[in-house]
Coordinates of N, CA and C in Angstrom, one line a residue:
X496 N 0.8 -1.2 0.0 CA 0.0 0.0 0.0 C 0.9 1.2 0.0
X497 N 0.6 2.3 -0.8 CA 1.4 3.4 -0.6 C 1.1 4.7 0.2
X498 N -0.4 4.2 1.3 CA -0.3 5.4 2.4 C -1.0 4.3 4.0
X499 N -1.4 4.7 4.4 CA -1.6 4.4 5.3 C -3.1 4.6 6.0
X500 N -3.2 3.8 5.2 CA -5.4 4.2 5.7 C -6.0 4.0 7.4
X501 N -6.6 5.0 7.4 CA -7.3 5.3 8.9 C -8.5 5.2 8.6
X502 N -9.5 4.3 9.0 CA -10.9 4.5 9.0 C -11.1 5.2 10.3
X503 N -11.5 6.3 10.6 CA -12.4 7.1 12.1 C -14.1 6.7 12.0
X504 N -14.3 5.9 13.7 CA -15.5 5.5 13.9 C -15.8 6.1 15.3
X505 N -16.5 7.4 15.0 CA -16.8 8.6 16.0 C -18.1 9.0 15.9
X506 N -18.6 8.8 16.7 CA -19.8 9.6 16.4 C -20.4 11.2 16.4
X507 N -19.2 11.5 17.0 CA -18.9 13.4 17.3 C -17.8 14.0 16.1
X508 N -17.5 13.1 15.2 CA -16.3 13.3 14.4 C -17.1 14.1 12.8
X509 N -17.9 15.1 13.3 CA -19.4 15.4 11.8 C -18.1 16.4 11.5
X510 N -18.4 16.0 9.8 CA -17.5 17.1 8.6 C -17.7 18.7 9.2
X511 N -16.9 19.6 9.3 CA -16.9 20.8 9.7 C -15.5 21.7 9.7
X512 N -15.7 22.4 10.1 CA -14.1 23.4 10.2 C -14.1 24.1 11.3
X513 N -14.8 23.8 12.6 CA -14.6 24.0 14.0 C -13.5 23.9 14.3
X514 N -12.3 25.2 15.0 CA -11.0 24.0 15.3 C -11.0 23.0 16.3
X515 N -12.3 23.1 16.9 CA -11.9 22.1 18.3 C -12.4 21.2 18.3
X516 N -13.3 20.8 16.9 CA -14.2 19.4 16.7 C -13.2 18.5 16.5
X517 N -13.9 17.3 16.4 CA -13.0 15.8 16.6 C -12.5 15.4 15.0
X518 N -13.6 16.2 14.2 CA -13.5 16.2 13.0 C -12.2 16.8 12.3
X519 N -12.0 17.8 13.1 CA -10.7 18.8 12.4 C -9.6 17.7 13.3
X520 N -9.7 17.5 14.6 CA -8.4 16.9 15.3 C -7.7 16.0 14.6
X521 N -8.6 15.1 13.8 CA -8.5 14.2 13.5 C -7.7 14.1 11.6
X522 N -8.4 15.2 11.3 CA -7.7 15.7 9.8 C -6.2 15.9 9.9
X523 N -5.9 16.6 10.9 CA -4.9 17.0 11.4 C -3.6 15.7 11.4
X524 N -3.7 14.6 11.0 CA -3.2 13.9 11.4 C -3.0 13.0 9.7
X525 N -3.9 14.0 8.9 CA -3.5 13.8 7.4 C -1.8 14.7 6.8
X526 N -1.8 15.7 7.7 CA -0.5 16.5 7.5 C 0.7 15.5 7.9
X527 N 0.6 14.6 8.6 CA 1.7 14.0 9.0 C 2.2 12.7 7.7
X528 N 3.4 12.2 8.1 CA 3.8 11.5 6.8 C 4.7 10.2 7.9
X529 N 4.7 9.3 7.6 CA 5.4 8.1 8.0 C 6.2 6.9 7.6
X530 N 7.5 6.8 7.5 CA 8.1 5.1 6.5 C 7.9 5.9 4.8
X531 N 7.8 7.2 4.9 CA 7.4 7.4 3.5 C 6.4 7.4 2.9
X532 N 5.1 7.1 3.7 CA 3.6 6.7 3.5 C 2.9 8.2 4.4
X533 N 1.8 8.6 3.5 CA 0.8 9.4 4.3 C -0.6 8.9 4.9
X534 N -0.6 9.0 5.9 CA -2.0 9.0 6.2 C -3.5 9.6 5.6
X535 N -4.3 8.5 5.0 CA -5.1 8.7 4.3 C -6.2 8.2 5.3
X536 N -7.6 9.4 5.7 CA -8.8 9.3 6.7 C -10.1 8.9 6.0
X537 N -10.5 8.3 6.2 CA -11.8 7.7 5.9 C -12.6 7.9 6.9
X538 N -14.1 8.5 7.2 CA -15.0 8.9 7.9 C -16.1 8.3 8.4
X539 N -16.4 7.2 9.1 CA -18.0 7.0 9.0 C -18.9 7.7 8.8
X540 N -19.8 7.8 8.6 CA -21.1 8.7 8.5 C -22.4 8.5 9.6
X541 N -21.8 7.7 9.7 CA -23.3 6.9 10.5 C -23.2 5.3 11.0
X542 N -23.9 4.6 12.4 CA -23.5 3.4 12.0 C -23.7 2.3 11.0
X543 N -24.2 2.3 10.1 CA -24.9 1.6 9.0 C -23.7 2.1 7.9
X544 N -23.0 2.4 8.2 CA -22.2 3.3 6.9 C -20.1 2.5 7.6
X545 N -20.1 2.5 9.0 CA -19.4 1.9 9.7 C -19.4 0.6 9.5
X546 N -20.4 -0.2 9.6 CA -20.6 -1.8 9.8 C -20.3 -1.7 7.8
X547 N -20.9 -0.9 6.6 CA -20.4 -1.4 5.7 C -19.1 -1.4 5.6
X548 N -18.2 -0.5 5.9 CA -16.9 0.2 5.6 C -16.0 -1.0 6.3
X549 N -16.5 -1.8 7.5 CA -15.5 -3.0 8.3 C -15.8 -4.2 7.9
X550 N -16.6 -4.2 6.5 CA -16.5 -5.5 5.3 C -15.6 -5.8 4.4
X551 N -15.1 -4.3 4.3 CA -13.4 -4.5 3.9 C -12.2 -4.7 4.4
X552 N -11.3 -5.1 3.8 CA -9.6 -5.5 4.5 C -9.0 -4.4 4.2
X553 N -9.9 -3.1 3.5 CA -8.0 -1.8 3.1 C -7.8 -0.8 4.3
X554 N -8.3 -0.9 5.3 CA -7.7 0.1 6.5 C -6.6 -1.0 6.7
X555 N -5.2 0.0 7.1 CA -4.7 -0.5 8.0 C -4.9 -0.4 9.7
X556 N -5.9 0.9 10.1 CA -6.3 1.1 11.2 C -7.8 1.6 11.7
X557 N -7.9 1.5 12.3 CA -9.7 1.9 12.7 C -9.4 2.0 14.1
X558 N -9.9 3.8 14.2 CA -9.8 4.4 15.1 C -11.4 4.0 15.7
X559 N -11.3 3.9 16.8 CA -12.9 3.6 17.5 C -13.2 4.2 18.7
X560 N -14.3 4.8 18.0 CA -14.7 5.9 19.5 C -15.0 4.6 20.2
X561 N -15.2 4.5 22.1 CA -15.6 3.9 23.1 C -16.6 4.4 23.4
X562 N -17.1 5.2 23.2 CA -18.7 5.9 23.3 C -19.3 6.6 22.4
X563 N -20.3 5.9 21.8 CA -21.1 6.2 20.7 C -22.4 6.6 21.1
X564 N -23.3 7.3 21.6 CA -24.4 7.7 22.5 C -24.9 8.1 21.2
X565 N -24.8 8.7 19.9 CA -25.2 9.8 19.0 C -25.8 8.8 17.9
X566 N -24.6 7.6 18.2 CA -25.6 6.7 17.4 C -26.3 5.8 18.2
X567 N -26.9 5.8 19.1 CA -27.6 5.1 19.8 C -27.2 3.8 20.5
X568 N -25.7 4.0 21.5 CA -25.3 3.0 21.7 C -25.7 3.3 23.0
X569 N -25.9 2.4 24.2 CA -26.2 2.2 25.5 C -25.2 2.6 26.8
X570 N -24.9 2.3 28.0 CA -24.3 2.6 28.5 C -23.7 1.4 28.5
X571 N -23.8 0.0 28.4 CA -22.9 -1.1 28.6 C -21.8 -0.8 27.2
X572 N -22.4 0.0 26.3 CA -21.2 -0.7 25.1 C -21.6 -1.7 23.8
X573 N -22.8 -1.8 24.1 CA -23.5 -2.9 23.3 C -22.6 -2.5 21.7
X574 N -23.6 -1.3 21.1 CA -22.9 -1.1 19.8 C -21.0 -0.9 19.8
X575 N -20.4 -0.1 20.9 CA -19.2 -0.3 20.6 C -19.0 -1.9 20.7
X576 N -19.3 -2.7 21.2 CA -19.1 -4.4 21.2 C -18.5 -4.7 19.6
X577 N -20.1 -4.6 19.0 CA -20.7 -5.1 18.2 C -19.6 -4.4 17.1
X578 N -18.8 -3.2 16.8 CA -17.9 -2.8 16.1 C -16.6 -3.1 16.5
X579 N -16.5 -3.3 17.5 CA -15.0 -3.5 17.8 C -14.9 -4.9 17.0
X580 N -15.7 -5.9 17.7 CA -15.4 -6.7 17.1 C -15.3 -7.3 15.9
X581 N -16.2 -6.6 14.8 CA -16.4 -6.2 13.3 C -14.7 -6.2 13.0
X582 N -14.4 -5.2 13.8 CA -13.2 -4.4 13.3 C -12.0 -5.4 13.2
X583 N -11.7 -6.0 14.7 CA -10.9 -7.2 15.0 C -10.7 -8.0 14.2
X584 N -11.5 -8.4 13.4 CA -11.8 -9.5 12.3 C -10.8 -9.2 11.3
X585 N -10.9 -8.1 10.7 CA -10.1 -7.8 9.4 C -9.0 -6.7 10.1
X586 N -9.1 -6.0 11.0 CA -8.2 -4.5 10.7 C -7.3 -4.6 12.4
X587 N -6.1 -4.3 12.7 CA -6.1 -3.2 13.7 C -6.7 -2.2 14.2
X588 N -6.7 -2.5 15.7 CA -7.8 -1.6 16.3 C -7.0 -0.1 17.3
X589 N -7.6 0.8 17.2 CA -7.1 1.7 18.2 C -8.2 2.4 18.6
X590 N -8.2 2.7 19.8 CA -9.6 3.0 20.4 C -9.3 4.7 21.3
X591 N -10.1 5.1 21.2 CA -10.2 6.6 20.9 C -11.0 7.0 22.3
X592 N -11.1 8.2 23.1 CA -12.1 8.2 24.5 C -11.5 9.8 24.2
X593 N -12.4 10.3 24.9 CA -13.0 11.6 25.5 C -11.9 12.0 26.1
X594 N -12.2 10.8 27.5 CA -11.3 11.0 28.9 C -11.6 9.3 29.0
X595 N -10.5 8.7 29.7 CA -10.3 7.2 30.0 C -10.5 7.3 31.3
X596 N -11.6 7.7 31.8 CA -12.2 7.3 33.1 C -12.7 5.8 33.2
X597 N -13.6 5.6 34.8 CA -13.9 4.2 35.5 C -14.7 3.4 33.9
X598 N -15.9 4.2 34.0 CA -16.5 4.2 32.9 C -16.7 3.5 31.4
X599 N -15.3 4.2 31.0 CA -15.3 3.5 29.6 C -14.4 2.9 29.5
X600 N -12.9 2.9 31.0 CA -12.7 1.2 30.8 C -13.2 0.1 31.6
X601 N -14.0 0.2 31.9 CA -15.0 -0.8 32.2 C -16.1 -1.7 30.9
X602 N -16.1 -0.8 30.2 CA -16.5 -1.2 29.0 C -15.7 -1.9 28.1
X603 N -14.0 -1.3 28.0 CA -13.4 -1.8 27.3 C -12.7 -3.3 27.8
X604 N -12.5 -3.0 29.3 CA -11.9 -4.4 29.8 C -12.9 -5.3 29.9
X605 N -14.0 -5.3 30.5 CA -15.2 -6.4 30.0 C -15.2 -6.9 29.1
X606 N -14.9 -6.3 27.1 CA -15.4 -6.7 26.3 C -13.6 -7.8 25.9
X607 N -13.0 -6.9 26.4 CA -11.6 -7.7 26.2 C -11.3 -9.1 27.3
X608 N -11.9 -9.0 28.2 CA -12.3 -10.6 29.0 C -13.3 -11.5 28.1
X609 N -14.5 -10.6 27.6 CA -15.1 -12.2 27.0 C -14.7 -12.2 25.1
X610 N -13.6 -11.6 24.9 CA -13.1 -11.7 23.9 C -11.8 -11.7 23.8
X611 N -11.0 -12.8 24.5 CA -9.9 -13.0 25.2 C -8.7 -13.1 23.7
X612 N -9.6 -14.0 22.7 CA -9.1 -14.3 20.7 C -8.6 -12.5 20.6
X613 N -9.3 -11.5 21.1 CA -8.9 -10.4 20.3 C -7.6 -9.6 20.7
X614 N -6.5 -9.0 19.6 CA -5.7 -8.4 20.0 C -5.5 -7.3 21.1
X615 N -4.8 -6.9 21.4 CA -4.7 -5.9 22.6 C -5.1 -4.6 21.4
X616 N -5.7 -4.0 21.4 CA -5.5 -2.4 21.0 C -4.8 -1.5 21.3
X617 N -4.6 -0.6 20.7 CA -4.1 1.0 21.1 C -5.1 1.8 21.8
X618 N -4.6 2.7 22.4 CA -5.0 3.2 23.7 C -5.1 5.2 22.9
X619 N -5.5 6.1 22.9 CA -5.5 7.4 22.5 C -6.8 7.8 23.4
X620 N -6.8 9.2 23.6 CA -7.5 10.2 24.4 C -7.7 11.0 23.1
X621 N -8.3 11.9 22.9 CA -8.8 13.3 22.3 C -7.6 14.3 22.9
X622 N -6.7 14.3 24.0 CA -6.0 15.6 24.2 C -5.0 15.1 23.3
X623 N -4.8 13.5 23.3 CA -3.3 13.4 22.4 C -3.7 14.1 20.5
X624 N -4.6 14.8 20.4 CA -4.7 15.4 19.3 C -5.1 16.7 19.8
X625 N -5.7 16.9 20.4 CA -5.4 18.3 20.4 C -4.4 19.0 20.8
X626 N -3.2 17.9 21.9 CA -2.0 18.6 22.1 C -1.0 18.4 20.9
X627 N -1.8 18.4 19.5 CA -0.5 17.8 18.3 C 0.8 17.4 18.5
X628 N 0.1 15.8 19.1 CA 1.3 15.2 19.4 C 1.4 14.0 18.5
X629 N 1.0 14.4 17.0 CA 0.8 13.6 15.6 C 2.3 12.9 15.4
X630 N 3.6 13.3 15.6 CA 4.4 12.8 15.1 C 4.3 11.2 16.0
X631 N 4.5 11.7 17.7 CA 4.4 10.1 18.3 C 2.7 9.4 17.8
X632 N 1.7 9.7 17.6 CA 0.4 9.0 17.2 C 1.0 8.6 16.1
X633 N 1.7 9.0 14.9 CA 2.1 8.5 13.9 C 2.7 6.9 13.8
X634 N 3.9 7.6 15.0 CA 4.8 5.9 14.8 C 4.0 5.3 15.5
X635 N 3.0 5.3 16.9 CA 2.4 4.8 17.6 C 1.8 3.9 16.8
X636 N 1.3 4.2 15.6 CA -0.3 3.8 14.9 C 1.1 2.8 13.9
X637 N 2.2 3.0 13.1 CA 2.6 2.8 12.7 C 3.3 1.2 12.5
X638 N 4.1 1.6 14.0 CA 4.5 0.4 14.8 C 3.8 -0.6 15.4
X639 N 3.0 -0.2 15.5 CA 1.7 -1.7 16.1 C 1.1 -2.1 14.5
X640 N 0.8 -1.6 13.6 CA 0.5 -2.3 12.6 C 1.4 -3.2 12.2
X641 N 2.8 -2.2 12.1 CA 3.4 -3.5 11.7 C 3.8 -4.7 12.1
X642 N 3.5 -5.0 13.8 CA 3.9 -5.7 14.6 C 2.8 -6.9 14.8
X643 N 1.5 -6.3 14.1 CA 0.3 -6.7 14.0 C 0.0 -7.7 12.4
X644 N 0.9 -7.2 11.9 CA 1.3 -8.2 10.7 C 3.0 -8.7 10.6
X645 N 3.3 -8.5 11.8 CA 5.0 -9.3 11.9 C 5.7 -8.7 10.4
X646 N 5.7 -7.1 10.5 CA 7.0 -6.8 9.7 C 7.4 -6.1 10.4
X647 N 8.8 -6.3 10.4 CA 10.0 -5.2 10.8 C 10.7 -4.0 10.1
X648 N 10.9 -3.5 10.0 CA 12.3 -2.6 9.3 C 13.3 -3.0 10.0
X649 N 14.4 -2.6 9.4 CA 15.9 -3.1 9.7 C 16.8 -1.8 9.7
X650 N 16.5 -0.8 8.7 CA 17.0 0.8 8.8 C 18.2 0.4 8.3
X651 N 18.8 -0.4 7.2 CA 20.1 -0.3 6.9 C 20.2 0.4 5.6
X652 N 21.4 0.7 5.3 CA 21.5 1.8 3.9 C 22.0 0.5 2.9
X653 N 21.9 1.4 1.4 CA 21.9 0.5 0.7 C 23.5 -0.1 0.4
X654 N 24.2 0.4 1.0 CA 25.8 0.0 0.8 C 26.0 -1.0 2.2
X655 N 25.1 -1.2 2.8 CA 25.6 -2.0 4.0 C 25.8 -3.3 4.1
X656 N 27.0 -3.9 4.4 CA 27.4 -5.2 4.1 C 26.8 -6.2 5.2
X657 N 26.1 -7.1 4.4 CA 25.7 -8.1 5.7 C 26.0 -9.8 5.1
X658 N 25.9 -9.9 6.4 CA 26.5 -11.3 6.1 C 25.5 -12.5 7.3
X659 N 25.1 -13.4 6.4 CA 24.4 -14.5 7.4 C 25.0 -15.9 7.5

């Protein structure tokens, strides 16, 4: 692949040019560049628009809100459930929160006990973008993909003599 696809599954993340919406925070992270690859965002719209978009394998990541209220998710988590685990199936997961209070890890550790098969996720707040702290979110998002499909880089130059 030659960028690095983000699907965002937010339900506060609506198209706009607010600077302080989740929508812009989240653009914001199109400016950055990684391994040579740019981050390319892809948006849900809604959840019916979400569940089609995690029938594909081209994200390498899918950001997931932990509280979806806007699209009619409950206080247990039901609908986040029901997407994470969508997600788990084909993509890396990184999960996204407001604030990581009692709350909503309680939701996330529950659903990661009775789904013991699923990978660990990545962990992000909302301040880690609005404190544009894009370059570490970059390798963050970066490095666990790759580790999530077992490739490494090696960083050697092309004159470098190796021997096995």
């Amino acid at each position: 692949m030659n960028d690095w696809n983000i699907l965002i599954i937010d339900d506060e993340a609506i198209v706009g040019d607010d600077d302080r919406s989740r929508f812009v925070l989240y653009k914001k992270l199109e400016n950055q560049k990684h391994s040579g690859k740019n981050f390319v965002l892809t948006f849900a719209e809604s959840v019916e628009h979400a569940r089609q978009l995690l029938t594909c394998a081209k994200h390498d990541l899918v950001l997931l809100d932990v509280r979806l209220p806007g699209w009619g998710d409950n206080n247990s988590g039901h609908l986040f459930n029901e997407l994470f685990k969508s997600a788990a199936k084909r993509h890396t997961v990184g999960l996204v929160s407001n604030q990581w209070n009692e709350d909503g890890m309680e939701i996330v550790r529950q659903f990661l006990l009775d789904n013991s098969e699923i990978s660990m996720p990545l962990f992000f707040t909302l301040r880690d973008f609005e404190n544009n702290a894009f370059a570490v979110i970059a390798s963050q998002i970066v490095t666990h993909v790759m580790r999530q499909r077992n490739q490494y880089e090696l960083k050697i130059g092309p004159n470098t003599e190796l021997r096995l």
